[in-house]
Amino acid sequence: RHKFWETQPVGQFRDAADNSLPDGPIEPPTPLSEVRADPYPLPAAFEWLTCDLEDDALLADLYSLLAHNYVEDDENMFRFNYSPAFLRWALKPPSFFRAWHIGVRAKESKKLVAFISGVPARIRARDDVVRMAEINFLCVHKKLRSKRLAPVLIREVTRRVHQENIWQAAYTAGVVLPTPITTCRYWHRSLNPKKLIDVGFSRLGPRMTMSRTVRLYKLPDAPLTPGFRRMEFRDVAAVTRLLRAYLAKFVVAPDFDELDVEHWLLPREDVVDSYLVESPETHEVTDFCSFYTLPSSVLNNANYSTLKAAYSYYNVSTKTPLQQLMNDALIVAKQKNYDVFNALDVMENESFLKELKFGPGDGQLHYYLYNYRIRNGIKPSELGLVLL
Ligand code: NHW
Ligand code: EN5
């Protein structure tokens, strides 16, 4: 069934019933001297390319590969359109490895035809904080599909991660592989319902008119919570404390320090937005919410070429109820002209999705760990990790 995945240290479907296998690494590290020293062979027409994302021309090539060949929905109506600035942000966190930004290009034309990446992260599973690679942006050009290039890319990134003495990884996918630690659903909150209906992202509900639908999704013009404001550099320490205390509640979550928070959560125009509530009396930071910007290309529509989507990222409430905090997030996203606000049913998100008029999407997101077993998996609400 899975000629490649059957050979890898991941939970195998056949072990699912076996409760005797312990949580933790599936296989032990090997001495670094035993890690294969040279790149895996590619078909003769292609060569490896370690990508320098500070090179604007290369970044433009990566952007274009993904814009034309990356993830689509099941009916091929939309395709993710990560911006160049987003890609630079996603791939260059603190202590990133350039060797983990792996391209494949045609030897003759030098055209970029495939890509895979990793970035380092500390991820906690139960009480074990593990150095991992977060693997993302695996992409093979449409004309080169089904030629078993993906397993070569995966083996090569694995080799380069091993060279840094890192033996575990985390990744997500829309497809089922051996074996998810959990399966999440996407939920969608219409901000611009007319456009969403025009492009086929959503439909007019039964017994609904366009004007009733527009009224249904109306939001106030400005956030409602006193003290709600954009996060600034001076907030990094307070946000780190809030977030660390909150993420400690989940079975699997990142172990963020101040440098991570500065990178992943300080606002960057059209990439990541973060807001917090500063108590007007005590000036304490009590609540936090964030979202990232990931537009999708609209395929085959005469009126529109892109959908502007916000994706819920990390949110923490200690004083403002989570539902009220997220309502303010919807309000600022609407102010900033997003068409839709998306969220997964991870962490405590279930508690506000229905109340704030999110509806279930047709897409799922499966979460995976490489070389780390979590017996019986976890529930989406036990997951404190959002990958981009
Ligand atoms: S998920 C998004 C992945 N990208 C896309 O969906 C873009 C559009 N599709 C494509 O570009 C986020 C191609 O269809 C791809 C497959 C490249 C997906 N993950 O080359 P073949 C991520 O980036 C397996 C893992 O012939 P193809 C996370 C498939 O099951 N494996 O197929 C990435 C089969 O193996 P099997 C996937 O269609 C995580 C084999 O690939 C997969 O031309 C990567 C077929 O290969 C997927 N999304 O190319 C793993 N899709 O055993 C990281 C298919 O079933 C692991 N496959 O025969 C950790 C590594 C680091 C470890 C460190 C210790
Ligand atoms: C992550 N790093 O399927 C990697 N998106 O629901 C990759 N559906 O947008 C994995 N099909 O339901 C990605 N509208 C896996 C996801 C791939 C993309 C994907 C889904 C998620 C999606 C939309 C559009 C469907 C178009 C036809 C959808 C319904 C919205 C509606 C709004 C009003 C209230 C009810 C729901």
Coordinates of C-alpha atoms and ligand atoms in Angstrom, one line a residue:
R1 CA 0.0 0.0 0.0
H2 CA 2.7 2.5 1.1
K3 CA 5.9 1.3 -0.5
F4 CA 7.9 4.3 0.8
W5 CA 6.2 5.0 4.2
E6 CA 6.4 1.3 5.2
T7 CA 10.2 1.7 5.3
Q8 CA 10.1 4.7 7.6
P9 CA 10.2 5.0 11.4
V10 CA 6.6 6.2 11.7
G11 CA 3.6 4.6 13.4
Q12 CA 2.5 1.8 11.0
F13 CA -1.2 1.2 10.6
R14 CA -0.5 -2.5 11.5
D15 CA 0.9 -1.4 15.0
A16 CA -2.2 0.7 15.8
A17 CA -3.7 -2.0 18.0
D18 CA -0.5 -2.8 19.8
N19 CA -0.5 -1.0 23.2
S20 CA 2.7 -2.5 24.4
L21 CA 4.8 -0.1 22.2
P22 CA 5.9 2.8 24.4
D23 CA 5.6 6.5 23.7
G24 CA 8.7 8.2 22.5
P25 CA 11.3 7.7 19.7
I26 CA 10.6 4.7 17.5
E27 CA 14.3 4.1 16.7
P28 CA 17.4 5.4 18.5
P29 CA 19.8 8.0 16.9
T30 CA 22.7 6.5 14.9
P31 CA 26.3 7.9 15.4
L32 CA 26.7 11.0 13.1
S33 CA 29.6 9.2 11.4
E34 CA 27.0 6.7 10.1
V35 CA 24.8 9.4 8.6
R36 CA 25.1 9.1 4.8
A37 CA 27.6 11.8 3.7
D38 CA 26.4 12.6 0.2
P39 CA 23.0 13.6 -1.3
Y40 CA 20.7 10.9 -2.6
P41 CA 20.9 10.4 -6.3
L42 CA 18.3 12.2 -8.5
P43 CA 17.3 11.3 -12.1
A44 CA 20.1 12.3 -14.4
A45 CA 18.4 15.5 -15.8
F46 CA 18.1 17.0 -12.3
E47 CA 20.4 18.4 -9.6
W48 CA 20.1 19.5 -5.9
L49 CA 20.1 23.2 -5.0
T50 CA 20.5 24.5 -1.5
C51 CA 18.4 27.6 -1.6
D52 CA 19.5 31.0 -0.4
L53 CA 16.2 32.8 0.4
E54 CA 18.0 36.1 0.7
D55 CA 18.5 35.9 -3.0
D56 CA 15.4 37.7 -4.4
A57 CA 15.6 35.9 -7.8
L58 CA 15.6 32.5 -6.1
L59 CA 12.8 33.5 -3.7
A60 CA 10.8 34.5 -6.8
D61 CA 11.4 31.1 -8.4
L62 CA 10.3 29.3 -5.2
Y63 CA 7.2 31.6 -5.0
S64 CA 6.3 30.8 -8.5
L65 CA 6.8 27.0 -8.2
L66 CA 4.5 27.0 -5.2
A67 CA 2.0 29.4 -6.7
H68 CA 1.5 27.1 -9.6
N69 CA 2.0 23.7 -8.1
Y70 CA 1.3 23.6 -4.4
V71 CA -1.8 22.5 -2.5
E72 CA -5.3 22.7 -4.0
D73 CA -8.7 21.9 -2.5
D74 CA -10.4 18.6 -3.5
E75 CA -12.2 20.2 -6.5
N76 CA -9.2 22.2 -7.7
M77 CA -11.0 25.6 -7.3
F78 CA -8.3 27.2 -5.1
R79 CA -4.6 26.9 -4.7
F80 CA -2.5 28.3 -1.7
N81 CA -0.6 31.4 -2.7
Y82 CA 2.1 31.9 0.0
S83 CA 3.7 35.3 -0.6
P84 CA 7.5 35.7 -0.9
A85 CA 7.7 37.7 2.4
F86 CA 5.7 34.8 4.1
L87 CA 8.1 32.2 2.7
R88 CA 11.1 34.1 4.0
W89 CA 9.5 34.4 7.4
A90 CA 8.4 30.7 7.5
L91 CA 11.8 29.4 6.5
K92 CA 14.2 31.7 8.4
P93 CA 13.3 31.4 12.1
P94 CA 16.0 31.7 14.8
S95 CA 18.8 29.2 14.1
F96 CA 17.4 28.0 10.8
F97 CA 19.6 25.8 8.6
R98 CA 20.2 26.9 5.0
A99 CA 20.9 23.2 4.1
W100 CA 17.3 22.4 5.0
H101 CA 15.9 24.7 2.1
I102 CA 16.2 22.1 -0.6
G103 CA 15.4 22.7 -4.2
V104 CA 15.6 20.4 -7.3
R105 CA 16.3 22.0 -10.6
A106 CA 16.6 20.9 -14.2
K107 CA 20.4 20.8 -15.0
E108 CA 19.9 22.3 -18.5
S109 CA 17.3 25.0 -18.0
K110 CA 18.1 25.6 -14.3
K111 CA 14.3 25.7 -13.7
L112 CA 13.2 25.0 -10.1
V113 CA 11.0 21.9 -10.4
A114 CA 10.7 20.6 -6.8
F115 CA 11.2 21.7 -3.2
I116 CA 11.1 20.6 0.4
S117 CA 12.1 22.4 3.6
G118 CA 12.6 22.0 7.3
V119 CA 13.0 24.5 10.1
P120 CA 14.2 23.7 13.6
A121 CA 11.8 23.7 16.6
R122 CA 11.6 22.4 20.1
I123 CA 8.3 20.5 20.4
R124 CA 7.0 19.0 23.7
A125 CA 5.2 15.7 23.6
R126 CA 3.7 15.0 27.1
D127 CA 6.7 15.9 29.3
D128 CA 9.4 15.3 26.7
V129 CA 10.8 18.4 25.0
V130 CA 12.3 17.2 21.7
R131 CA 14.4 19.0 19.1
M132 CA 12.6 18.5 15.8
A133 CA 12.4 19.7 12.2
E134 CA 9.1 21.1 11.0
I135 CA 8.8 19.9 7.4
N136 CA 6.8 22.0 5.0
F137 CA 6.4 23.1 1.4
L138 CA 7.0 19.7 -0.2
C139 CA 6.2 20.3 -3.8
V140 CA 6.8 18.6 -7.1
H141 CA 6.0 20.3 -10.4
K142 CA 2.7 19.1 -11.9
K143 CA 4.6 17.7 -15.0
L144 CA 6.8 15.5 -12.8
R145 CA 4.2 13.9 -10.6
S146 CA 3.9 10.2 -9.8
K147 CA 7.6 9.5 -10.6
R148 CA 8.6 8.8 -7.0
L149 CA 10.4 12.1 -6.6
A150 CA 8.7 12.9 -3.3
P151 CA 10.4 10.0 -1.4
V152 CA 13.8 11.2 -2.7
L153 CA 13.1 14.7 -1.4
I154 CA 11.9 13.3 2.0
R155 CA 15.0 11.0 2.3
E156 CA 17.3 13.9 1.5
V157 CA 15.7 16.3 4.0
T158 CA 15.9 13.5 6.6
R159 CA 19.6 13.0 5.9
R160 CA 20.3 16.8 6.3
V161 CA 18.3 16.9 9.5
H162 CA 20.2 13.9 10.8
Q163 CA 23.5 15.7 10.0
E164 CA 22.4 18.3 12.7
N165 CA 21.9 15.5 15.2
I166 CA 18.1 15.9 15.1
W167 CA 16.1 12.6 14.8
Q168 CA 12.4 13.7 15.0
A169 CA 10.1 15.8 12.8
A170 CA 6.6 17.2 12.8
Y171 CA 4.5 17.8 9.6
T172 CA 0.9 18.1 8.5
A173 CA -0.8 17.0 5.3
G174 CA -4.3 16.9 3.8
V175 CA -3.7 13.3 2.8
V176 CA -3.8 10.3 5.1
L177 CA -0.3 8.7 5.6
P178 CA 0.9 6.3 8.3
T179 CA -0.1 7.4 10.9
P180 CA -1.7 10.7 12.1
I181 CA -1.3 11.7 15.7
T182 CA -4.6 13.5 15.2
T183 CA -6.9 14.7 12.5
C184 CA -8.3 18.2 12.5
R185 CA -11.1 19.9 10.6
Y186 CA -10.9 23.4 8.9
W187 CA -13.6 25.8 9.9
H188 CA -14.4 29.0 7.9
R189 CA -15.9 32.3 9.0
S190 CA -17.2 34.4 6.1
L191 CA -16.1 38.1 6.3
N192 CA -17.0 38.9 2.6
P193 CA -19.8 36.5 1.9
K194 CA -20.8 37.9 -1.4
K195 CA -17.3 37.4 -2.9
L196 CA -17.0 33.9 -1.2
I197 CA -20.2 32.9 -2.9
D198 CA -19.2 34.4 -6.3
V199 CA -16.0 32.4 -6.4
G200 CA -17.6 29.2 -5.2
F201 CA -15.9 29.1 -1.8
S202 CA -19.3 29.0 -0.1
R203 CA -22.9 28.7 -1.1
L204 CA -26.1 30.6 -0.3
G205 CA -27.7 28.7 2.5
P206 CA -31.2 27.2 2.0
R207 CA -33.9 29.9 2.4
M208 CA -31.2 32.6 2.4
T209 CA -31.0 35.6 0.2
M210 CA -27.7 37.5 -0.5
S211 CA -28.8 40.5 1.7
R212 CA -29.8 38.2 4.6
T213 CA -26.4 36.5 4.3
V214 CA -24.5 39.8 4.2
R215 CA -26.4 40.9 7.3
L216 CA -25.8 37.5 9.1
Y217 CA -22.0 38.0 8.8
K218 CA -21.9 41.7 9.6
L219 CA -19.3 42.8 12.3
P220 CA -18.7 46.0 14.3
D221 CA -16.3 48.5 12.7
A222 CA -13.7 48.4 15.5
P223 CA -12.7 45.9 18.2
L224 CA -14.9 46.0 21.3
T225 CA -12.6 45.0 24.2
P226 CA -11.1 47.9 26.1
G227 CA -7.3 47.7 25.9
F228 CA -7.2 45.6 22.7
R229 CA -4.2 46.7 20.6
R230 CA -1.6 45.4 18.2
M231 CA 1.4 43.6 19.8
E232 CA 4.7 45.5 19.8
F233 CA 8.3 44.6 20.5
R234 CA 8.1 45.7 24.1
D235 CA 5.4 43.0 24.6
V236 CA 7.6 40.0 23.7
A237 CA 8.4 39.0 27.3
A238 CA 4.8 39.3 28.5
V239 CA 3.4 37.4 25.5
T240 CA 6.1 34.7 26.0
R241 CA 5.0 34.2 29.6
L242 CA 1.3 34.0 28.6
L243 CA 1.9 31.6 25.8
R244 CA 4.2 29.3 27.7
A245 CA 1.7 29.0 30.5
Y246 CA -1.1 28.3 28.1
L247 CA 0.7 25.8 25.8
A248 CA 1.7 23.8 28.9
K249 CA -1.9 22.5 29.0
F250 CA -1.6 20.6 25.7
V251 CA -0.2 17.1 25.0
V252 CA 1.8 18.3 22.0
A253 CA 2.9 21.9 21.7
P254 CA 5.9 24.0 20.8
D255 CA 8.3 25.1 23.5
F256 CA 8.6 28.8 22.6
D257 CA 11.2 31.1 24.1
E258 CA 11.4 34.9 23.7
L259 CA 13.4 34.7 20.5
D260 CA 10.7 32.3 19.0
V261 CA 7.9 34.7 20.0
E262 CA 9.7 37.6 18.5
H263 CA 10.1 35.8 15.2
W264 CA 6.8 33.9 15.0
L265 CA 4.4 36.5 16.6
L266 CA 5.6 40.0 16.2
P267 CA 3.4 41.6 13.6
R268 CA 4.7 41.6 10.0
E269 CA 2.6 43.3 7.4
D270 CA 0.5 40.8 5.3
V271 CA 2.4 37.9 7.0
V272 CA 1.4 37.6 10.7
D273 CA -0.8 39.8 12.9
S274 CA -0.9 39.7 16.7
Y275 CA -3.1 41.6 19.1
L276 CA -3.3 41.6 22.9
V277 CA -5.4 43.0 25.7
E278 CA -3.6 45.3 28.0
S279 CA -5.6 46.0 31.1
P280 CA -6.4 49.7 31.1
E281 CA -6.0 49.7 34.9
T282 CA -3.0 47.5 35.7
H283 CA -1.3 47.6 32.2
E284 CA -0.9 43.8 32.5
V285 CA -1.1 41.8 29.3
T286 CA -3.9 39.4 29.9
D287 CA -5.0 38.0 26.5
F288 CA -3.5 37.5 23.1
C289 CA -4.6 36.4 19.6
S290 CA -2.9 36.1 16.3
F291 CA -3.5 35.0 12.7
Y292 CA -1.3 34.6 9.6
T293 CA -2.1 35.7 6.0
L294 CA -2.3 33.0 3.4
P295 CA -4.2 34.0 0.2
S296 CA -5.4 31.4 -2.2
S297 CA -5.5 31.8 -6.0
V298 CA -9.0 31.5 -7.4
L299 CA -8.7 29.1 -10.4
N300 CA -11.0 29.7 -13.4
N301 CA -13.1 32.6 -12.1
A302 CA -13.8 35.6 -14.4
N303 CA -14.2 38.2 -11.7
Y304 CA -11.6 37.4 -9.1
S305 CA -8.0 36.0 -9.0
T306 CA -7.4 35.7 -5.2
L307 CA -9.1 35.1 -1.9
K308 CA -7.5 36.9 1.1
A309 CA -7.6 34.5 4.0
A310 CA -6.5 34.9 7.6
Y311 CA -5.6 31.7 9.5
S312 CA -6.0 31.5 13.3
Y313 CA -2.6 31.0 14.9
Y314 CA -2.0 31.1 18.6
N315 CA -4.6 32.6 21.0
V316 CA -4.5 32.8 24.8
S317 CA -7.3 34.1 27.0
T318 CA -6.9 34.6 30.8
K319 CA -9.3 37.5 31.4
T320 CA -11.2 38.3 28.2
P321 CA -13.4 35.3 27.3
L322 CA -11.9 33.5 24.3
Q323 CA -15.1 34.0 22.3
Q324 CA -14.9 37.8 22.8
L325 CA -11.2 37.9 22.0
M326 CA -11.7 36.0 18.7
N327 CA -14.7 38.2 17.8
D328 CA -12.2 41.1 18.0
A329 CA -9.8 39.2 15.8
L330 CA -12.6 38.8 13.2
I331 CA -13.3 42.5 13.5
V332 CA -9.7 43.5 12.8
A333 CA -9.5 40.9 9.9
K334 CA -12.6 42.4 8.4
Q335 CA -11.2 46.0 8.8
K336 CA -8.0 44.7 7.0
N337 CA -10.1 43.5 4.1
Y338 CA -9.7 39.7 4.5
D339 CA -12.5 37.7 2.8
V340 CA -12.5 34.7 5.2
F341 CA -11.1 33.8 8.6
N342 CA -10.0 30.1 8.9
A343 CA -9.4 28.1 12.0
L344 CA -8.7 24.4 12.9
D345 CA -10.5 22.7 15.8
V346 CA -7.2 22.6 17.8
M347 CA -6.6 23.8 21.3
E348 CA -9.8 25.4 22.7
N349 CA -11.1 26.6 19.3
E350 CA -14.2 24.4 19.5
S351 CA -15.5 26.7 22.3
F352 CA -16.0 29.7 19.9
L353 CA -16.3 28.2 16.3
K354 CA -20.1 27.7 16.2
E355 CA -20.9 30.8 18.3
L356 CA -18.9 33.1 16.0
K357 CA -20.6 31.6 12.9
F358 CA -17.7 29.6 11.6
G359 CA -18.9 26.7 9.5
P360 CA -17.1 23.3 8.9
G361 CA -15.0 23.2 5.7
D362 CA -14.6 20.2 3.3
G363 CA -10.9 19.9 4.2
Q364 CA -9.1 18.0 6.9
L365 CA -5.6 18.4 8.2
H366 CA -3.7 15.4 9.5
Y367 CA -0.8 15.9 12.0
Y368 CA 2.2 13.6 12.0
L369 CA 5.4 13.0 13.9
Y370 CA 8.4 11.3 12.4
N371 CA 10.3 8.8 14.6
Y372 CA 8.1 9.5 17.6
R373 CA 5.2 7.4 18.8
I374 CA 2.2 8.7 20.7
R375 CA 0.2 5.6 21.6
N376 CA -3.5 5.9 20.5
G377 CA -2.9 9.5 19.2
I378 CA -4.5 12.6 20.7
K379 CA -7.7 14.6 20.2
P380 CA -7.5 17.9 18.2
S381 CA -8.3 19.7 21.5
E382 CA -5.1 18.2 23.0
L383 CA -2.9 19.6 20.3
G384 CA -1.2 23.0 20.9
L385 CA 0.7 23.2 17.6
V386 CA -0.1 25.2 14.4
L387 CA 2.1 24.7 11.4
L388 CA 2.0 27.2 8.5
Ligands
NHW1 S1 1.5 18.8 2.9 C1 1.6 19.5 1.3 C2 2.3 18.6 0.4 N1 2.4 19.2 -1.0 C3 1.3 19.2 -1.8 O1 0.3 18.6 -1.6 C4 1.6 20.0 -3.1 C5 0.9 19.4 -4.3 N2 1.4 18.0 -4.5 C6 2.7 17.7 -4.9 O2 3.5 18.6 -5.1 C7 2.7 19.9 3.8 C8 3.0 16.2 -5.0 O3 1.8 15.5 -5.2 C9 3.8 15.7 -3.8 C10 3.9 14.2 -3.9 C11 5.1 16.3 -3.7 C12 3.0 16.0 -2.5 N3 3.6 14.1 2.6 O4 6.7 11.5 -5.9 P1 5.5 10.6 -5.8 C13 4.1 19.4 3.7 O5 4.9 19.9 2.9 C14 3.9 10.0 -0.6 C15 4.3 13.0 2.7 O6 5.3 9.5 -6.8 P2 3.9 12.9 -6.2 C16 4.5 18.2 4.6 C17 2.9 9.0 -1.1 O7 2.2 8.5 0.0 N4 4.3 12.0 1.8 O8 4.2 11.4 -5.6 C18 5.5 17.3 3.9 C19 3.8 8.0 -1.7 O9 4.5 7.2 -0.8 P3 3.9 5.7 -0.5 C20 3.5 12.1 0.7 O10 2.4 13.1 -6.2 C21 5.9 16.1 4.8 C22 4.9 8.9 -2.4 O11 4.8 10.1 -1.7 C23 2.7 13.3 0.5 O12 4.6 13.1 -7.5 C24 6.9 15.2 4.2 C25 4.6 9.1 -3.8 O13 5.6 9.9 -4.3 C26 2.8 14.3 1.5 N5 2.0 15.4 1.5 O14 4.5 13.9 -5.1 C27 7.3 14.1 5.1 N6 2.1 13.2 -0.6 O15 4.7 5.1 0.7 C28 8.3 14.6 6.1 C29 2.4 12.0 -1.2 O16 2.4 5.9 -0.1 C30 8.8 13.4 7.0 N7 3.3 11.3 -0.4 O17 4.0 4.9 -1.7 C31 9.9 13.9 8.0 C32 11.2 14.1 7.3 C33 12.3 14.7 8.3 C34 12.7 13.7 9.2 C35 13.8 14.1 10.2 C36 14.2 13.2 11.3
EN5_2 C1 -0.7 22.9 5.6 N1 0.6 23.5 5.9 O1 -9.0 21.6 1.2 C2 -0.5 22.0 4.5 N2 -9.2 23.7 2.0 O2 -11.8 23.3 4.4 C3 -1.3 21.4 3.6 N3 -12.6 24.5 1.7 O3 -10.8 25.8 1.9 C4 -2.6 20.6 3.8 N4 -13.9 22.1 -2.5 O4 -15.0 24.2 2.8 C5 -3.7 21.3 3.3 N5 -15.8 26.2 2.0 C6 -5.1 20.7 3.4 C7 -6.2 21.6 2.9 C8 -6.2 21.9 1.5 C9 -7.1 23.0 1.1 C10 -8.5 22.7 1.4 C11 -10.5 23.5 2.5 C12 -10.6 23.4 4.0 C13 -11.3 24.7 2.0 C14 -13.5 25.5 1.3 C15 -13.7 25.7 -0.1 C16 -14.3 24.4 -0.8 C17 -14.3 24.5 -2.3 C18 -14.7 23.2 -2.9 C19 -14.8 25.2 2.1 C20 -17.0 26.1 2.7 C21 -17.1 27.4 3.6 C22 -18.4 27.7 4.2 C23 -18.5 29.1 4.7 C24 -19.8 29.4 5.3 C25 -20.1 28.5 6.5 C26 -20.0 27.0 6.0 C27 -18.6 26.7 5.4

